[in-house]
Short mmCIF file of C-alpha atoms and ligand atoms in Angstrom, two decimals:
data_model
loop_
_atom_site.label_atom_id
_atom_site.label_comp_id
_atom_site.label_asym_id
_atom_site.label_seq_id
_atom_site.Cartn_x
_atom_site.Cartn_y
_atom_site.Cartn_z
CA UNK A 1 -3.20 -16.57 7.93
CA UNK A 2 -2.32 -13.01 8.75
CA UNK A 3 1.44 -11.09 8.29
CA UNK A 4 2.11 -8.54 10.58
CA UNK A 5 3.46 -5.94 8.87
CA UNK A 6 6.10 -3.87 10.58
CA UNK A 7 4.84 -0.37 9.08
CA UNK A 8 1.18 -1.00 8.72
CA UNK A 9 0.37 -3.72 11.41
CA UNK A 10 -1.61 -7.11 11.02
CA UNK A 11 -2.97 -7.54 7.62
CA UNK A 12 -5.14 -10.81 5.63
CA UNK A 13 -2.73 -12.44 3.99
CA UNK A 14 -4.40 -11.70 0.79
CA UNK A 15 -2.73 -8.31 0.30
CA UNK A 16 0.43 -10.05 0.43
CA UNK A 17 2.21 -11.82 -2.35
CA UNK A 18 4.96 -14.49 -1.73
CA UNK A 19 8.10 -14.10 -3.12
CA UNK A 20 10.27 -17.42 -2.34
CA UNK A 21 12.64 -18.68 -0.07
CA UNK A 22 14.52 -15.68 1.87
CA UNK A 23 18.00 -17.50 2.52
CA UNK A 24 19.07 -18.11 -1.42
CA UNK A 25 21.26 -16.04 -2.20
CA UNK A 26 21.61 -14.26 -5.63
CA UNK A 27 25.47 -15.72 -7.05
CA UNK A 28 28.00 -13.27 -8.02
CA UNK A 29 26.72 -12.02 -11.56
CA UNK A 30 29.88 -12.58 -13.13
CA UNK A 31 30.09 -16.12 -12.33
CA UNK A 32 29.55 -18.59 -15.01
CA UNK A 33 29.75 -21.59 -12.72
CA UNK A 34 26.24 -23.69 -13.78
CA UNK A 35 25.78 -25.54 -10.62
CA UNK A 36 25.81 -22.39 -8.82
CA UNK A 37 23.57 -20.98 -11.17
CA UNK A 38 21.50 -24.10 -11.20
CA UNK A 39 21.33 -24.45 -7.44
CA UNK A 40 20.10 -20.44 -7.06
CA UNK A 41 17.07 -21.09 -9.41
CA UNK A 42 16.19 -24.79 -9.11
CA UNK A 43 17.48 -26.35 -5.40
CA UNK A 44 14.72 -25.42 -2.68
CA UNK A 45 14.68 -26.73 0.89
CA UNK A 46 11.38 -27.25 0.88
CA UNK A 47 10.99 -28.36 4.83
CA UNK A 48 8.08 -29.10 7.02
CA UNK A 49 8.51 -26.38 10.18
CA UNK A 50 10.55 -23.17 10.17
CA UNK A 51 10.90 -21.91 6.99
CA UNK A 52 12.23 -17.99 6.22
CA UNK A 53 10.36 -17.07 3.15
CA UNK A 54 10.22 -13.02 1.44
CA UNK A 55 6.73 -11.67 1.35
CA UNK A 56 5.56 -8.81 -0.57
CA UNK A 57 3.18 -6.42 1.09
CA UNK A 58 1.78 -5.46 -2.58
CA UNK A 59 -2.08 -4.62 -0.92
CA UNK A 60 -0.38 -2.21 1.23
CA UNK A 61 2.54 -0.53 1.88
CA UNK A 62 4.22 -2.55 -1.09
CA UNK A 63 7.43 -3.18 1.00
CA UNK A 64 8.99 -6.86 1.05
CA UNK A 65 9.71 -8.84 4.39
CA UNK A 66 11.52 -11.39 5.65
CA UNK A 67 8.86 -13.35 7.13
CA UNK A 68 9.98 -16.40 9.54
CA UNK A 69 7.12 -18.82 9.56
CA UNK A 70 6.39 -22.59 10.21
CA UNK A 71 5.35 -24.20 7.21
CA UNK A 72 2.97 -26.93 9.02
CA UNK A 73 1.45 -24.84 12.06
CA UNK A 74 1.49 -21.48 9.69
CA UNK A 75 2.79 -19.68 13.19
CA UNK A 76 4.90 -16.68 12.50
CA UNK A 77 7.27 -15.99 14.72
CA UNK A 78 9.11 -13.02 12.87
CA UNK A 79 8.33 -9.96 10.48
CA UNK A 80 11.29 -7.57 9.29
CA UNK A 81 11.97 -5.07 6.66
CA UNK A 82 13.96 -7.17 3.56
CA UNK A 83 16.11 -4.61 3.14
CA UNK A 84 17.18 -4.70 6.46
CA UNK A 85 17.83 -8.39 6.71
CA UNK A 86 19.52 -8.87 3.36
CA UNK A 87 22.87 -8.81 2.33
CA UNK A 88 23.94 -7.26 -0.72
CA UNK A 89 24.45 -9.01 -4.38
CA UNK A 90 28.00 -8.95 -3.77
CA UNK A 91 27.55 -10.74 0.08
CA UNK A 92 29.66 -14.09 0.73
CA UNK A 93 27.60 -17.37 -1.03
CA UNK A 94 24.87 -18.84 0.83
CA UNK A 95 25.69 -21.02 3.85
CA UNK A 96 22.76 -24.00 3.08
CA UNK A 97 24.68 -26.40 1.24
CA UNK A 98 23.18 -27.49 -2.46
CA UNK A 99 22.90 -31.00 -2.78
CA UNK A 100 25.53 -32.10 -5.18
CA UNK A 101 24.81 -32.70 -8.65
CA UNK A 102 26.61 -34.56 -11.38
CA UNK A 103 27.25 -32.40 -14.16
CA UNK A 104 25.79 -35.07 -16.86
CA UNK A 105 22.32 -34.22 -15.12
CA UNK A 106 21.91 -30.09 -16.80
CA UNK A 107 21.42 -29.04 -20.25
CA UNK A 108 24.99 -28.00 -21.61
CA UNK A 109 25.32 -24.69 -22.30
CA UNK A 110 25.01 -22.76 -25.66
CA UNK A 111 28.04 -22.84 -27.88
CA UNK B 1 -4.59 23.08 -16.11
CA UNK B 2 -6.10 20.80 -18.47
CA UNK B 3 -10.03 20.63 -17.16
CA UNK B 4 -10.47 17.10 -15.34
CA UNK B 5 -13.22 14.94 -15.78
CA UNK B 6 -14.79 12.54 -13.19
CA UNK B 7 -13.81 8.70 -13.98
CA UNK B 8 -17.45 8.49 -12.16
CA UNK B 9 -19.59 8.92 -15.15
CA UNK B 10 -23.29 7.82 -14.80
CA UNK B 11 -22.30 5.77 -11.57
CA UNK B 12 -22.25 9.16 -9.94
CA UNK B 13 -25.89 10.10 -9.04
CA UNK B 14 -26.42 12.63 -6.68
CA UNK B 15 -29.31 12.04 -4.24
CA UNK B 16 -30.46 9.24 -1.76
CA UNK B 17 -30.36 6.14 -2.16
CA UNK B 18 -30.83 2.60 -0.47
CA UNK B 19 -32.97 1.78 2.59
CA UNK B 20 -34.91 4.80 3.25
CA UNK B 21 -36.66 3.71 6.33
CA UNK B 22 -34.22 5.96 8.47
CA UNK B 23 -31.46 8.98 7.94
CA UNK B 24 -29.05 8.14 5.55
CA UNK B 25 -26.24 5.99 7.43
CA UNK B 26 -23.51 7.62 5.27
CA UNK B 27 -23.18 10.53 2.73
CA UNK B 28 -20.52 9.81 -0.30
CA UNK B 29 -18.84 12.03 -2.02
CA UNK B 30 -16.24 12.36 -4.67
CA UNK B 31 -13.99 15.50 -3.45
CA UNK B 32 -12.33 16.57 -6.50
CA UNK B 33 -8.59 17.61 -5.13
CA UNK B 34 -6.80 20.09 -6.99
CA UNK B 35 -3.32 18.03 -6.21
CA UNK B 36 -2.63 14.18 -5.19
CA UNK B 37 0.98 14.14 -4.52
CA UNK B 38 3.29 11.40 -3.53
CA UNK B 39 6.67 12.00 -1.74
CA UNK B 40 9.42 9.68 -1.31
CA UNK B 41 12.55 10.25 0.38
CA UNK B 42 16.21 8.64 0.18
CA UNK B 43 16.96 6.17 3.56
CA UNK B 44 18.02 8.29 5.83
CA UNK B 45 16.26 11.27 4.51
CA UNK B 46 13.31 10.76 6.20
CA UNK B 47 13.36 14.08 8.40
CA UNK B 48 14.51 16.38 5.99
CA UNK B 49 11.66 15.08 3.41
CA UNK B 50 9.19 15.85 6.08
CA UNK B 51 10.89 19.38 6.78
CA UNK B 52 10.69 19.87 2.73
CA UNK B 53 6.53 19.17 3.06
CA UNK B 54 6.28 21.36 6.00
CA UNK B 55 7.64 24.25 4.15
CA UNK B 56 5.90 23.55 1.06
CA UNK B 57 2.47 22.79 2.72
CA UNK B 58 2.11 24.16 6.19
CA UNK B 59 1.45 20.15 6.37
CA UNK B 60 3.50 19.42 9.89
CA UNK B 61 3.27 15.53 9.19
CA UNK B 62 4.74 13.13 12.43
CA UNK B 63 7.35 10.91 11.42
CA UNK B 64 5.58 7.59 12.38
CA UNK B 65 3.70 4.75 9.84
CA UNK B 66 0.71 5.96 9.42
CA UNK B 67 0.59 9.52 11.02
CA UNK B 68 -0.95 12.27 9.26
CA UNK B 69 -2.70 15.88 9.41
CA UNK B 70 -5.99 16.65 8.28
CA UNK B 71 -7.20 20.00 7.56
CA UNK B 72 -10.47 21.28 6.09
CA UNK B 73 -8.56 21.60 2.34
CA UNK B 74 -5.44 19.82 2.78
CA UNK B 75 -4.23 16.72 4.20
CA UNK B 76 -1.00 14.16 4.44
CA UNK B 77 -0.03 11.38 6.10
CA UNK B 78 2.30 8.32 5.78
CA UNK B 79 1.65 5.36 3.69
CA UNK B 80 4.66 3.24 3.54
CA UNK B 81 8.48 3.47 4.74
CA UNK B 82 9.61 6.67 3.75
CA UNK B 83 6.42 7.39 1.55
CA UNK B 84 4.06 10.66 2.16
CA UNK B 85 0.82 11.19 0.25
CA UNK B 86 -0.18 15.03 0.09
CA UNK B 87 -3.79 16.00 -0.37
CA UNK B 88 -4.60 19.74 -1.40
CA UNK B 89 -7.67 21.67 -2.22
CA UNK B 90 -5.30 24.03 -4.25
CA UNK B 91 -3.90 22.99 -8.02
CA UNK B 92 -0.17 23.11 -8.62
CA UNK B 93 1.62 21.70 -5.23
CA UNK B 94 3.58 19.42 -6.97
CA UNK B 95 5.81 22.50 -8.13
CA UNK B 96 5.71 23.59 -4.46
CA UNK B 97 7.01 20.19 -3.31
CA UNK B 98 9.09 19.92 -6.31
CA UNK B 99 10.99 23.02 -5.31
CA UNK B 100 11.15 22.04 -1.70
CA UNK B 101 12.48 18.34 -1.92
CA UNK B 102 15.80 18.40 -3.99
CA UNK B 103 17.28 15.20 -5.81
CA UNK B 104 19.45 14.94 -2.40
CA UNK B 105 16.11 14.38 -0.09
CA UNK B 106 14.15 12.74 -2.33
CA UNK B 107 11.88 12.50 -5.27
CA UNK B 108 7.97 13.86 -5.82
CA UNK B 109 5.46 12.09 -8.25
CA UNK B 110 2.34 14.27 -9.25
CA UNK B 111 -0.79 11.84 -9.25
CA UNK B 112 -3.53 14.31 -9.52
CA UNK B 113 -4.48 13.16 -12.55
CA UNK B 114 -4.57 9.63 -11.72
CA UNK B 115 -5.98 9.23 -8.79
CA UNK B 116 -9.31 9.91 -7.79
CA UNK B 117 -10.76 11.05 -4.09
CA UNK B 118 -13.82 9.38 -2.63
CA UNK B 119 -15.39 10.15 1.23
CA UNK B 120 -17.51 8.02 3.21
CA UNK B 121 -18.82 10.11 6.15
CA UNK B 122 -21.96 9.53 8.52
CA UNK B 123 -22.63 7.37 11.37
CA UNK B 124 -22.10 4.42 9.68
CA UNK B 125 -19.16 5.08 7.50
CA UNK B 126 -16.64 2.18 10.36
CA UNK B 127 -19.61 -0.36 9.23
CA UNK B 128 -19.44 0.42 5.60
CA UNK B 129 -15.51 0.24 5.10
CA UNK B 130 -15.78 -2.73 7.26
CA UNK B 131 -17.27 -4.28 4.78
CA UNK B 132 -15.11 -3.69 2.13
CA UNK B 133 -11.55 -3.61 3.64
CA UNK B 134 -9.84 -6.25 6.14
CA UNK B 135 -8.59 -3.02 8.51
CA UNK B 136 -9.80 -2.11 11.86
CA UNK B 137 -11.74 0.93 11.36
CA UNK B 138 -12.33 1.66 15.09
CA UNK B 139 -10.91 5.13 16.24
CA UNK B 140 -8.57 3.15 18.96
CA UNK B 141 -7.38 1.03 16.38
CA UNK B 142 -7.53 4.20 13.63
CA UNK B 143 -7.70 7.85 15.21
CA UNK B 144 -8.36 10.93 12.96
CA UNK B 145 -5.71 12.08 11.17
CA UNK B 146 -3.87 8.69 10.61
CA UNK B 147 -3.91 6.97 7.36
CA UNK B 148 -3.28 3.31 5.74
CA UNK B 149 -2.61 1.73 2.44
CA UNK B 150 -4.79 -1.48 1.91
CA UNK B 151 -6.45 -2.77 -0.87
CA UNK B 152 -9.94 -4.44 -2.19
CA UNK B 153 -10.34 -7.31 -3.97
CA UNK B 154 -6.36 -5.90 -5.52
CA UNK B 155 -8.06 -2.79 -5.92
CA UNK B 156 -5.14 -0.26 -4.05
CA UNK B 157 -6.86 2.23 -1.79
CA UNK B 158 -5.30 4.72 0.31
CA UNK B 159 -7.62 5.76 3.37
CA UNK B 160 -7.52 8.40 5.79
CA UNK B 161 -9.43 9.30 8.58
CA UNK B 162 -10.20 12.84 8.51
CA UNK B 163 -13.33 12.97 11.19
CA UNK B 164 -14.56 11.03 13.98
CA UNK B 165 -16.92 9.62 11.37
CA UNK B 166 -15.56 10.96 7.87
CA UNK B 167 -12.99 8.86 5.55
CA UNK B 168 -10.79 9.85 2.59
CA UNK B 169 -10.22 6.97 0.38
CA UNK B 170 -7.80 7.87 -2.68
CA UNK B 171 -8.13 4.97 -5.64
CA UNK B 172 -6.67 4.80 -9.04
CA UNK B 173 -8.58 6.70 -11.69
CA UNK B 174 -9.24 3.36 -13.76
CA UNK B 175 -10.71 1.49 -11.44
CA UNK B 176 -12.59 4.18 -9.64
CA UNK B 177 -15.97 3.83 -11.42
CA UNK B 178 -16.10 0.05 -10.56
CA UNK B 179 -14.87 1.00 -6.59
CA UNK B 180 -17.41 3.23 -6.42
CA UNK B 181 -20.30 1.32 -7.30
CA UNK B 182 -19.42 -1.64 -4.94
CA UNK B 183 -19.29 1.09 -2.10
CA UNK B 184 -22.85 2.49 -3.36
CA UNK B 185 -23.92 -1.12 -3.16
CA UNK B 186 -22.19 -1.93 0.27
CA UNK B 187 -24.33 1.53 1.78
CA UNK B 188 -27.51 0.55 0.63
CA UNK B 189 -28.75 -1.38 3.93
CA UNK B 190 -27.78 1.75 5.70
CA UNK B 191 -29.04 3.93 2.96
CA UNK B 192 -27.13 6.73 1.46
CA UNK B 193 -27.02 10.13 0.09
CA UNK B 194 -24.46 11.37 -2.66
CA UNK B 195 -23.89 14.48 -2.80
ZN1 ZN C 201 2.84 -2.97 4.89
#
């Protein structure tokens, strides 16, 4: 597989480093809400076809990308600056719903 | 400045080496820069950073990836978004660029010390690198002056070509030693001559 980098051009995919799913979205740091919390760090996706993942270009120009890609045919169809793609901390929550959990199912929290 | 001392050691041995049937396919060389310096700027800052290294240098770099100048004892070109590497024969530009890019443009990291400067030149210097990095070394694909961050085997190298058939390859001090013996390894079917 190959990334095409949008500042240094088409590169092995060994001088890049995946770093997860691009459309979770970080919750508001104040919340305390667990199954927002829980959804952010556990609840993937996971799907066989498009997929928008963040990729590190840590062999190179060390930027990170938003890289759309199709997880079964490895066919990229887009490459963009992160930074440029992503909203802020403070942005609206994410629009892919979490599957719904029943509170009995997490660790309670610390007292 | 404190005196510096080549990370090379014994792996550095001047001479030729490797298949000696025919000239030496490439000459390497460790060039021994008086300042490595890296410049960032702010978003949006991106002209007046390259302004800042103009007056400093004499360095007029393009604002495009890659794009560089290359002198006989100075050099620059970009590496990443908003990142500059500055190559000078001369000790002491980091004050130069310090003085030239405030806090408002941007921000200047001295790496003299910690980086150290290798070339590959000769007729075979494309086929060497070849070997060793997943880049297109052609001059379409790479003209003179232009430069590239890549890496080998997670070893970071910053190369630049700075002749038709001459490359500047700028790796971290610590692993310079090992980098350079895999190159001296990867010229010896062409054969080689360190000087
Ligand atoms: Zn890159």
């Amino acid at each position: 597989m190959r990334i095409s980098c949008p500042y240094c051009g088409t590169r092995d995919v060994a001088e890049f480093t995946y770093q997860g799913d691009a459309t979770i979205t970080r919750p508001d740091p104040a919340s305390t809400d667990q199954n927002t919390w829980n959804a952010f760090v556990y609840d993937r996706a996971n799907p066989a076809g498009k997929h928008s993942e963040l990729w590190q270009h840590s062999g190179g120009c060390r930027t990170h990308l938003v890289v759309e890609r199709d997880t079964v045919t490895h066919v990229i169809t887009s490459v963009a600056f992160a930074g440029a793609k992503r909203k802020p901390v403070s942005a609206a929550a994410p629009k892919r719903k979490a599957p719904a959990r029943k509170a009995a199912t997490r660790g309670k929290a610390p007292s | 400045m404190v005196e510096r001392e080549s990370p090379l050691g014994p792996a550095y041995r001047p001479g030729r080496h490797g298949n000696v049937a025919e000239a030496a396919g490439v000459t390497l060389s460790e060039t021994r820069p008086g300042s490595i310096v890296e410049v960032v700027s702010w978003p949006g800052s991106e002209k007046a950073a390259l302004a800042a290294i103009k007056s400093a240098t004499g360095l007029a770099l393009p604002n495009m990836p890659g794009a560089g100048v290359s002198k006989k004892d100075k050099a620059g070109y970009g590496f990443a978004p908003r990142r500059w590497l500055i190559i000078d024969g001369r000790e002491g530009v980091e004050q130069q660029l310090q003085k030239a890019v405030s806090d408002k443009i941007g921000a200047v990291n001295d790496l003299s010390h910690g980086r150290t400067a290798i070339r590959v030149s000769g007729p075979r210097a494309e086929w060497v690198l070849s070997k060793l990095f997943a880049v297109d070394f052609s001059a379409e694909a790479f003209p003179v002056s232009n430069g590239c961050s890549t890496a080998h085997h997670e070893i970071f190298a910053q190369i630049q070509r700075t002749g038709k058939n001459q490359f500047d390859l700028i790796v971290f001090c610590s692993f310079a030693r090992a980098f350079w013996t895999t190159l001296c390894h990867s010229a010896e079917e062409v054969g080689y001559e360190v000087s």
